[in-house]
PDB file of C-alpha atoms and ligand atoms in Angstrom:
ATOM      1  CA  UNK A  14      35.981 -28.879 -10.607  1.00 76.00           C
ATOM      2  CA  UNK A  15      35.629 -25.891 -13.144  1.00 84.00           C
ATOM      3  CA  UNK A  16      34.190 -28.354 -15.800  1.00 85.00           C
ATOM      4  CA  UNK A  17      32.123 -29.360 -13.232  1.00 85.00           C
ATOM      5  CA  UNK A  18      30.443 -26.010 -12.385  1.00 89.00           C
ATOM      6  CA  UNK A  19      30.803 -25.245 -16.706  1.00 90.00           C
ATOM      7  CA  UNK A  20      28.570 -28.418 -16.549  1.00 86.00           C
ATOM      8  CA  UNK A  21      26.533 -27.748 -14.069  1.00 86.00           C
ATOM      9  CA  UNK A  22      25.475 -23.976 -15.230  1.00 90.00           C
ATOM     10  CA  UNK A  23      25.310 -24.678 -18.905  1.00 90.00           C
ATOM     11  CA  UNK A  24      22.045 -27.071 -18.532  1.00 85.00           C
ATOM     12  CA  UNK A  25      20.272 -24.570 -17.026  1.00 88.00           C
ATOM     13  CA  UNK A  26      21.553 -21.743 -18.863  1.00 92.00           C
ATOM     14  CA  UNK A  27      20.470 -23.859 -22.874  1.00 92.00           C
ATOM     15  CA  UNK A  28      16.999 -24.333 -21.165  1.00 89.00           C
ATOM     16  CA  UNK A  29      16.504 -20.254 -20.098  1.00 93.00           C
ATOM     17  CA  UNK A  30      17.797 -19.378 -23.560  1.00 95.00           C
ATOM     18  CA  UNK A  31      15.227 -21.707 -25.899  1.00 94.00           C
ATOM     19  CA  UNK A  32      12.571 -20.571 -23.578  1.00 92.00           C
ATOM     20  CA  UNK A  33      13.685 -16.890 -23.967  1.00 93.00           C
ATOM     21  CA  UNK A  34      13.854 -17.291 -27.731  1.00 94.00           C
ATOM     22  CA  UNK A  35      10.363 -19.435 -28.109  1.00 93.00           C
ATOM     23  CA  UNK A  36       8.772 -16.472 -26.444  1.00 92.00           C
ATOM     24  CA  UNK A  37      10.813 -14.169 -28.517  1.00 93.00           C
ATOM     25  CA  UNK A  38       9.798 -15.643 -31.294  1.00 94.00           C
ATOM     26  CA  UNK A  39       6.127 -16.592 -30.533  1.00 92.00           C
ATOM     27  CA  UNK A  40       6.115 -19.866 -30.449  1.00 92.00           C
ATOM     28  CA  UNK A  41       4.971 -19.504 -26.846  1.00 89.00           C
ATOM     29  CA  UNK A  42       2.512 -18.051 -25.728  1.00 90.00           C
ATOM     30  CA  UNK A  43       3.803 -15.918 -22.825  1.00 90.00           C
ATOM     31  CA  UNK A  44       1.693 -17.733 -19.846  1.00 92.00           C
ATOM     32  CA  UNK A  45       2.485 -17.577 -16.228  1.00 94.00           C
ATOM     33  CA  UNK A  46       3.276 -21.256 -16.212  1.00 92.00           C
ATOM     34  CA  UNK A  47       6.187 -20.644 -18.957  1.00 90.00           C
ATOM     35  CA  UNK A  48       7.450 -17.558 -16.787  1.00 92.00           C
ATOM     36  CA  UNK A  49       7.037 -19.869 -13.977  1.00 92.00           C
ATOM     37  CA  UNK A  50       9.322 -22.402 -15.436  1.00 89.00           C
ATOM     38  CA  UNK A  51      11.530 -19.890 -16.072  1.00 92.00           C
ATOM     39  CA  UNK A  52      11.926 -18.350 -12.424  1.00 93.00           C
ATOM     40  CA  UNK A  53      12.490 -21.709 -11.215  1.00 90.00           C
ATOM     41  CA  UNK A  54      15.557 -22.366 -13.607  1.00 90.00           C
ATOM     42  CA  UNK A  55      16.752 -18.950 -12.208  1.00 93.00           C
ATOM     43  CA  UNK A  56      16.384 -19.539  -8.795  1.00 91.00           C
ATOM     44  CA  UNK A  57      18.331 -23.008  -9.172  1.00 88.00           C
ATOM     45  CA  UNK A  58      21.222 -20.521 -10.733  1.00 92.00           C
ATOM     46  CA  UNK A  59      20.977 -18.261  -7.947  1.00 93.00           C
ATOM     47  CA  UNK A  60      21.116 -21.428  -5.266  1.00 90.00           C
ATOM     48  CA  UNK A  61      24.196 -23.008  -7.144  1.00 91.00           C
ATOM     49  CA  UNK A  62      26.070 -19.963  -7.252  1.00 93.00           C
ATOM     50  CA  UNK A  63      25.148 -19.007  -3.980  1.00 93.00           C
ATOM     51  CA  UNK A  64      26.182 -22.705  -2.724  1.00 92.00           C
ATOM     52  CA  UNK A  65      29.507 -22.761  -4.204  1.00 93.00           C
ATOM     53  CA  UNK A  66      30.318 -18.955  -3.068  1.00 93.00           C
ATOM     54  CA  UNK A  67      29.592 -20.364   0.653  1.00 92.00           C
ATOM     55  CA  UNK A  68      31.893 -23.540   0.125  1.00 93.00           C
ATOM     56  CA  UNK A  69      34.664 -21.702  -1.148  1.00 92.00           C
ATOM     57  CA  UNK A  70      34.694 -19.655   1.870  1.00 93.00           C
ATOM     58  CA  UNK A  71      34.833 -22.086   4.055  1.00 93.00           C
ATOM     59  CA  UNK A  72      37.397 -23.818   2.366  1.00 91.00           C
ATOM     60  CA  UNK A  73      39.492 -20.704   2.714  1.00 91.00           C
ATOM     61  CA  UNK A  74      42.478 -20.458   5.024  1.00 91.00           C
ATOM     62  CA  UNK A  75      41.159 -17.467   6.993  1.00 91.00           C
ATOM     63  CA  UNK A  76      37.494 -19.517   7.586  1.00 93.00           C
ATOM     64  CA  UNK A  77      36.707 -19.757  11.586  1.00 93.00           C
ATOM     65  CA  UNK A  78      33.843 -21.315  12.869  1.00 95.00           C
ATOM     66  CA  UNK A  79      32.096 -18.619  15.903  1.00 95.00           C
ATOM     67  CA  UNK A  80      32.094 -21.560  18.821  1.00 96.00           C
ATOM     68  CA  UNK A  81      31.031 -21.097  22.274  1.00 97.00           C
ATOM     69  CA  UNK A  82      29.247 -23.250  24.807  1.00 97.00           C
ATOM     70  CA  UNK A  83      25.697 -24.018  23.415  1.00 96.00           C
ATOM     71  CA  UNK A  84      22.796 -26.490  24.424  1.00 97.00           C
ATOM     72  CA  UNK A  85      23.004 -28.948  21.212  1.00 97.00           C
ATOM     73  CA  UNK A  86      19.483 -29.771  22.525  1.00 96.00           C
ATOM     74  CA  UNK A  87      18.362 -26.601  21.766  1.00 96.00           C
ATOM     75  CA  UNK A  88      19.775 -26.330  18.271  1.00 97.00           C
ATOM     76  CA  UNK A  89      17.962 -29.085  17.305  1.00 96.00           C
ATOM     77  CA  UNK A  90      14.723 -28.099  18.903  1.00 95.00           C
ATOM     78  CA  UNK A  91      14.885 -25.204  16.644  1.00 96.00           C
ATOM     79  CA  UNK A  92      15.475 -26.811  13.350  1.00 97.00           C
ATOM     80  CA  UNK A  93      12.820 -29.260  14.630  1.00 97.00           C
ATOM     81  CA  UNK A  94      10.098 -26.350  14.711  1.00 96.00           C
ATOM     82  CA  UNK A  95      11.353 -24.813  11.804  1.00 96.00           C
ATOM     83  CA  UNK A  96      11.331 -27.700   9.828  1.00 96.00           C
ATOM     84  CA  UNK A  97       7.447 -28.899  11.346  1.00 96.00           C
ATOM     85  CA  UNK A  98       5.785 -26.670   8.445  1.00 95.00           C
ATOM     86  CA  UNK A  99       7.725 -27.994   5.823  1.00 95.00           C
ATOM     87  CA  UNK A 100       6.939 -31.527   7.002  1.00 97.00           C
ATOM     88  CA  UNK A 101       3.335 -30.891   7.966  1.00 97.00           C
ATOM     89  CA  UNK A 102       3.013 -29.569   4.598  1.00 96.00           C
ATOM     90  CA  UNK A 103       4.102 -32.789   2.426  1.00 97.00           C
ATOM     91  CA  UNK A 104       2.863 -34.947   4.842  1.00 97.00           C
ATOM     92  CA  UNK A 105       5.442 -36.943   6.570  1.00 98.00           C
ATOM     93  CA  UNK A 106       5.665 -37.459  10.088  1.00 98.00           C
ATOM     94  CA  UNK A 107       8.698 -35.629  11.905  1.00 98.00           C
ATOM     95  CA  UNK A 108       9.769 -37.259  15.419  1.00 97.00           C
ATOM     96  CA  UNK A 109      12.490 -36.003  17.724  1.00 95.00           C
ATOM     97  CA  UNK A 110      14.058 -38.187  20.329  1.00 89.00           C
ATOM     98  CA  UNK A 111      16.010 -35.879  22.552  1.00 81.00           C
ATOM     99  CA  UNK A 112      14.956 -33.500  24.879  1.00 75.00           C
ATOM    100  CA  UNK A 113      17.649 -33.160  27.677  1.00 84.00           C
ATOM    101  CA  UNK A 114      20.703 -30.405  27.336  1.00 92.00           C
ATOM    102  CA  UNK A 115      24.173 -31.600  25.728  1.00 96.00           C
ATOM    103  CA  UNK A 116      26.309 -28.755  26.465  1.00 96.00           C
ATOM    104  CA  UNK A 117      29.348 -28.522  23.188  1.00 97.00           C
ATOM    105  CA  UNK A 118      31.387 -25.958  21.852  1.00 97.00           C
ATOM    106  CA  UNK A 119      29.623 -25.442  18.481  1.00 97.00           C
ATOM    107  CA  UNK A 120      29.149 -22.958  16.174  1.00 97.00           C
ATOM    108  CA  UNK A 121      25.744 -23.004  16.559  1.00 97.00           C
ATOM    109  CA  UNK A 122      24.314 -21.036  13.227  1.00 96.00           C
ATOM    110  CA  UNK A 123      26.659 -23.403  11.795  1.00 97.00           C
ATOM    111  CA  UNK A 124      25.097 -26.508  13.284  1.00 98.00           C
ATOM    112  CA  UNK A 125      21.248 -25.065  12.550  1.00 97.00           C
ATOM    113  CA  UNK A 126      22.504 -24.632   9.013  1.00 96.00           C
ATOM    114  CA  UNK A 127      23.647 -28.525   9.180  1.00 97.00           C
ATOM    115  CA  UNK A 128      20.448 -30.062  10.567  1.00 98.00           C
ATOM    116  CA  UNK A 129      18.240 -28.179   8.494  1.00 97.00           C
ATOM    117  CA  UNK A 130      20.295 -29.379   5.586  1.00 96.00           C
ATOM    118  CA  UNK A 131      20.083 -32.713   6.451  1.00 97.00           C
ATOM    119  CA  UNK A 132      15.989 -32.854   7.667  1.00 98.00           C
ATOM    120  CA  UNK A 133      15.429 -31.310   4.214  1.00 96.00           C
ATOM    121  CA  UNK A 134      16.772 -33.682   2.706  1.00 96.00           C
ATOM    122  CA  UNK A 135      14.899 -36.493   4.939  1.00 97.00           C
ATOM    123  CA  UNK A 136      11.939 -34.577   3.501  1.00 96.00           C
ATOM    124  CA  UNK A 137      12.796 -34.568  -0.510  1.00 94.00           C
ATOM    125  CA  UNK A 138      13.633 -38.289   0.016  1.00 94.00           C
ATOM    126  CA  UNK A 139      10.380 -39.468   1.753  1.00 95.00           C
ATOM    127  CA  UNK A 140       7.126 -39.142  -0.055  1.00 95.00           C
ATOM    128  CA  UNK A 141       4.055 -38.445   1.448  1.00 97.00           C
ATOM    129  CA  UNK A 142       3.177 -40.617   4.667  1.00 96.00           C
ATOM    130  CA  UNK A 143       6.266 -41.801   5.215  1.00 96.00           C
ATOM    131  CA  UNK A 144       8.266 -40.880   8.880  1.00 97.00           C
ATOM    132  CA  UNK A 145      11.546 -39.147   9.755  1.00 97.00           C
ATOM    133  CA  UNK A 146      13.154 -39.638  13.044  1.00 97.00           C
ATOM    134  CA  UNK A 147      15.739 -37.374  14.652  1.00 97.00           C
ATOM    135  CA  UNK A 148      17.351 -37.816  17.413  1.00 96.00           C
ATOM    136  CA  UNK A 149      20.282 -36.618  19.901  1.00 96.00           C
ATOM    137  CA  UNK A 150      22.379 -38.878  22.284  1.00 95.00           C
ATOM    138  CA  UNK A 151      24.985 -37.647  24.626  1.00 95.00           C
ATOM    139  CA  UNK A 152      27.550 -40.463  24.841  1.00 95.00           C
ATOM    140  CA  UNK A 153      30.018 -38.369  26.899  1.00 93.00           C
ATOM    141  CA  UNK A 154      33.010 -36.971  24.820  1.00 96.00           C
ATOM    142  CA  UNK A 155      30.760 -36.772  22.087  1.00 97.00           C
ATOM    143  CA  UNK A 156      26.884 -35.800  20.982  1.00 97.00           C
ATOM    144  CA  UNK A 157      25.547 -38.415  18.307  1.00 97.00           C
ATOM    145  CA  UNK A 158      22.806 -37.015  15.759  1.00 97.00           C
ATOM    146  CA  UNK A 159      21.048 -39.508  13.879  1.00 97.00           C
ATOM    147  CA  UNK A 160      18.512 -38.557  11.520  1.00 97.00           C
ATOM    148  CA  UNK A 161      16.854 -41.546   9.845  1.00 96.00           C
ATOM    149  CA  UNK A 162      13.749 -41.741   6.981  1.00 96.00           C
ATOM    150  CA  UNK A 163      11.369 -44.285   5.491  1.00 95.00           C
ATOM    151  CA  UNK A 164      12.178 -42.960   1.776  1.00 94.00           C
ATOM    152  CA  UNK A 165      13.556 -44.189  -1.060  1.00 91.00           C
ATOM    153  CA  UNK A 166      17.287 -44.645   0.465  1.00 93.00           C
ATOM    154  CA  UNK A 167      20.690 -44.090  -1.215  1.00 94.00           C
ATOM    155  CA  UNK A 168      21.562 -47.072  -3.913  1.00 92.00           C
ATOM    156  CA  UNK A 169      25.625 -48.764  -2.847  1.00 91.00           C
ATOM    157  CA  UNK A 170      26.794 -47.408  -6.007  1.00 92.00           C
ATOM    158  CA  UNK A 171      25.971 -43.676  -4.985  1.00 93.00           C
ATOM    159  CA  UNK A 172      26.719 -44.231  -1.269  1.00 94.00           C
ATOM    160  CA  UNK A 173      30.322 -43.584  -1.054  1.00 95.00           C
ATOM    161  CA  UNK A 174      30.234 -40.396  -3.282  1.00 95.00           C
ATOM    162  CA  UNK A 175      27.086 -38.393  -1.907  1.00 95.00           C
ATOM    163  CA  UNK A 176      29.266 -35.565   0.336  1.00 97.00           C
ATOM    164  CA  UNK A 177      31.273 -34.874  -2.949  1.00 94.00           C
ATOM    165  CA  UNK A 178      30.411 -31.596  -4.147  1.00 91.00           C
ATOM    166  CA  UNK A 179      27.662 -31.603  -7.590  1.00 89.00           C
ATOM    167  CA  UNK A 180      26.965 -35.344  -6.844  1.00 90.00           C
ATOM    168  CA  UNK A 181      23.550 -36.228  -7.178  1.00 87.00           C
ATOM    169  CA  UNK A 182      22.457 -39.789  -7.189  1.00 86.00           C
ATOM    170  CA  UNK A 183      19.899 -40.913  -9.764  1.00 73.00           C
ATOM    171  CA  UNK A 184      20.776 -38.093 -12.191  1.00 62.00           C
ATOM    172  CA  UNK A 185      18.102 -37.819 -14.189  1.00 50.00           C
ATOM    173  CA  UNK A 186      15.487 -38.238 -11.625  1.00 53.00           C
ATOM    174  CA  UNK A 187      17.253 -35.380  -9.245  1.00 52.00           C
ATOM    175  CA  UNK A 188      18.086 -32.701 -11.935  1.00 54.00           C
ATOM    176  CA  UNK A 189      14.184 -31.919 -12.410  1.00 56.00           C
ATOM    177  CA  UNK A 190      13.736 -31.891  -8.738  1.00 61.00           C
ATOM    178  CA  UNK A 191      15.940 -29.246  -7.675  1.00 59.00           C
ATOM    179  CA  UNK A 192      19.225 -30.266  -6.380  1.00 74.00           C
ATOM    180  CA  UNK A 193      22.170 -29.143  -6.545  1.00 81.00           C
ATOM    181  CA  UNK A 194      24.863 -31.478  -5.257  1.00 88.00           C
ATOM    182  CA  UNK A 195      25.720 -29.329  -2.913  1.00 91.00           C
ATOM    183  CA  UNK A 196      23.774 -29.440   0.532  1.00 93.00           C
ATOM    184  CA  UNK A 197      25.967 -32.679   1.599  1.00 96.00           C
ATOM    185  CA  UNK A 198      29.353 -31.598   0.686  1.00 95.00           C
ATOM    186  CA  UNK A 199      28.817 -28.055   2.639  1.00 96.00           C
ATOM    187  CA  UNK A 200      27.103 -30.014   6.111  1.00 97.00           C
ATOM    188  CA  UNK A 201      30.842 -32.419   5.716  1.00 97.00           C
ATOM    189  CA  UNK A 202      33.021 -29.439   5.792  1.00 96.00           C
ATOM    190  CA  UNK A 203      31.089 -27.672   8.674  1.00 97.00           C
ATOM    191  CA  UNK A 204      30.922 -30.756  10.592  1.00 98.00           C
ATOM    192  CA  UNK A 205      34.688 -30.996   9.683  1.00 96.00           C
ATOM    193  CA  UNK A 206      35.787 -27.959  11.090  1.00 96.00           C
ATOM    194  CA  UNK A 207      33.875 -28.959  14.135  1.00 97.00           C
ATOM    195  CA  UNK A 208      36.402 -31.930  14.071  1.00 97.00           C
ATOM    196  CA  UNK A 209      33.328 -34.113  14.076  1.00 98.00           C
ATOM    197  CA  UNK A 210      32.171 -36.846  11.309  1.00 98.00           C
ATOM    198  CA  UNK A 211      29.648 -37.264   8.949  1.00 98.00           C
ATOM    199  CA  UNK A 212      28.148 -40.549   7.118  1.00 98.00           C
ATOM    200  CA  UNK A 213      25.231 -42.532   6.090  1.00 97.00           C
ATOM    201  CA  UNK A 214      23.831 -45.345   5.661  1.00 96.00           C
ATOM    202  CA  UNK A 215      20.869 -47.071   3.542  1.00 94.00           C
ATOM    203  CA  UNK A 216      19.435 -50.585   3.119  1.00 83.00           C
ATOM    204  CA  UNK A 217      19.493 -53.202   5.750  1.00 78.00           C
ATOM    205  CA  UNK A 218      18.961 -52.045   9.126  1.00 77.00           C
ATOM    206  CA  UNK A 219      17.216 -49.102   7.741  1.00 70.00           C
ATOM    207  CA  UNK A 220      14.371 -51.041   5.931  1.00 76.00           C
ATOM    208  CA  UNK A 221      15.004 -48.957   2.516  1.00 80.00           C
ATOM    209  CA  UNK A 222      15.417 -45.659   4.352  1.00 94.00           C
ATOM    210  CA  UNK A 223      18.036 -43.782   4.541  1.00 96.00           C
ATOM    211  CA  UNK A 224      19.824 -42.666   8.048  1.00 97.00           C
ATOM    212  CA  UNK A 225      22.567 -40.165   8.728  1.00 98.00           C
ATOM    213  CA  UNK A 226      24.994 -39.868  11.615  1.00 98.00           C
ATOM    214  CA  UNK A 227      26.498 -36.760  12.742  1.00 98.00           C
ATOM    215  CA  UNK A 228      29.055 -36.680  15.849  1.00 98.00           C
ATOM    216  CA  UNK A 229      30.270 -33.973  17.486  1.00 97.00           C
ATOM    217  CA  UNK A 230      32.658 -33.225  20.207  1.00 97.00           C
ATOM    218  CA  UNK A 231      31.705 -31.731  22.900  1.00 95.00           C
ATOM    219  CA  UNK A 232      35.109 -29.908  23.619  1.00 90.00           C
ATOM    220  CA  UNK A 233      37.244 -27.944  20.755  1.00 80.00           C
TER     221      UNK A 233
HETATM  222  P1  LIG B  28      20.995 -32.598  -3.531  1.00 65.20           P
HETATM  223  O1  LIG B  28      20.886 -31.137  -3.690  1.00 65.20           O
HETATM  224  O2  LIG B  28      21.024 -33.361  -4.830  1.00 65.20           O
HETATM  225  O3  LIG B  28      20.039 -33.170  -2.528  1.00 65.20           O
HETATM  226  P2  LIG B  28      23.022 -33.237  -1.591  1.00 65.20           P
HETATM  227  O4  LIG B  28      24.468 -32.908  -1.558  1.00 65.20           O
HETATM  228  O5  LIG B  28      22.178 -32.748  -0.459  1.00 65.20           O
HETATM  229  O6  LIG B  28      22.478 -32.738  -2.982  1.00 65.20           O
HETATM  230  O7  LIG B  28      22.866 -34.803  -1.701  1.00 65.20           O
HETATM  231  C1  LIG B  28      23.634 -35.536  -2.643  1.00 65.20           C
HETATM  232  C2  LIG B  28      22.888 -36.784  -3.068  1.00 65.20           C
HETATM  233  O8  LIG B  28      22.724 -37.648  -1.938  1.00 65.20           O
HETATM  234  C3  LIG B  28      21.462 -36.530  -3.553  1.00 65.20           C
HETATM  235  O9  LIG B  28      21.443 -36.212  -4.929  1.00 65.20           O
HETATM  236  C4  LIG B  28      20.781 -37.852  -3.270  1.00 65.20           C
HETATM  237  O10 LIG B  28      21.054 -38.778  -4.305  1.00 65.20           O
HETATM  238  C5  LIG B  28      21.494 -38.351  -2.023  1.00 65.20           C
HETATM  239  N1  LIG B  28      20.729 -38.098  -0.760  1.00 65.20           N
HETATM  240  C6  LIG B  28      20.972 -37.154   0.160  1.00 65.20           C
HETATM  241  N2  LIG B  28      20.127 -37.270   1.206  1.00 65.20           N
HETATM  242  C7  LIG B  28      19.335 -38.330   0.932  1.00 65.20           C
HETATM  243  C8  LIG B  28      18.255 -38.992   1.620  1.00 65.20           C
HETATM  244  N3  LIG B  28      17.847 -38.585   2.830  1.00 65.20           N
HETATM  245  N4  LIG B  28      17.679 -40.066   1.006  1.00 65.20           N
HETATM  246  C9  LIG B  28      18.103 -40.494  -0.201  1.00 65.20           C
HETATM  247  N5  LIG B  28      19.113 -39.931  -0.894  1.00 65.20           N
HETATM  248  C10 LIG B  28      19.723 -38.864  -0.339  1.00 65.20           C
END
């Protein structure tokens, strides 16, 4: 795991220092873009960091989720409308089967924090004019969230290791667009400690799409 994070912050750490030293040096010119570039590698730092800080807590003895009876319904119908601008923005069609009140003891910061995890993913995976669906079933002990997308799904080779922490299928591809391995592996221990399970599936069914399942249940 430590040669893991070494890994993971020395690519991003070379790239800040060459850039640093072409300016220094005036190789560059010092244009927005460059500082741009720069801010970006940063920020990725900054998320990383801030990523594995959160998982470590959680992983900690003394971690307790907050739960108390909350409408699951309602949870989602707030990710929904936060995520809406994101969507609306990239252009890809967000739909939300639910509607009716699933009382569970949840955590529910917890369980926004999962869902918008998971529909921004269902974003970064589906290009333009593609469609994600979410949706919420109540089938009695348990609540069922499914979240399924039209984008460019999860290979078999990368399927049974995506909720490891730093995994990130397609390597190349996914360094340059931001992620850092660590979104999955968080939303499995929080749905975890909510004694509920987390998995996916791609291909088949899902017509090259992608399609996560979350349950829940309902009582601690
Ligand atoms: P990342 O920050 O790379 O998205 P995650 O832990 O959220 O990290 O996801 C791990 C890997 O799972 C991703 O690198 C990607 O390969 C795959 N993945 C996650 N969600 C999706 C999705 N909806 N469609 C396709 N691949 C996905």
């Amino acid at each position: 795991m430590t040669q893991d994070i070494a890994h993971e912050l020395r690519t991003p750490l070379t790239t800040l220092k060459s850039h640093t030293r072409a300016l220094e040096d005036g190789i560059w010119e010092p244009t927005a873009d460059r500082f741009q570039t720069c801010l970006e590698e940063i920020d990725r730092l900054i998320q990383l960091v801030t990523e594995l800080e959160d998982l470590h807590d959680m992983e900690s003895p003394e971690f307790q989720l907050s739960r108390s009876k909350q409408d699951l319904g309602y949870i989602m119908e707030r990710a929904i409308t936060l995520a809406t601008a994101m969507y609306y923005e990239k252009k890809v069609d967000l739909q939300y089967v639910g509607g009716s009140p699933i009382l569970a003891e949840v955590d529910a910061d917890r369980m926004f924090q999962v869902l918008i995890n998971m529909l921004s993913n269902a974003l970064h995976y589906t290009p333009a004019g593609g469609t994600v669906q979410a949706e919420l079933v109540d089938e009695g002990a348990h609540a069922l969230i499914r979240i399924q997308d039209s984008g460019q799904g999860i290979s078999s080779s990368d399927l049974p290791y995506i909720f490891e922490r730093l995994y990130r299928g397609d390597k190349s591809r996914n360094r340059s667009s931001g992620g850092s391995g660590m979104g999955l592996a968080i939303v499995k221990q929080l749905v975890s400690a909510h004694g509920g399970q987390v998995w996916a599936e791609s291909g088949g069914k899902h017509a090259g799409g992608s399609c996560f399942y979350i349950r829940i249940p309902k009582e601690e």
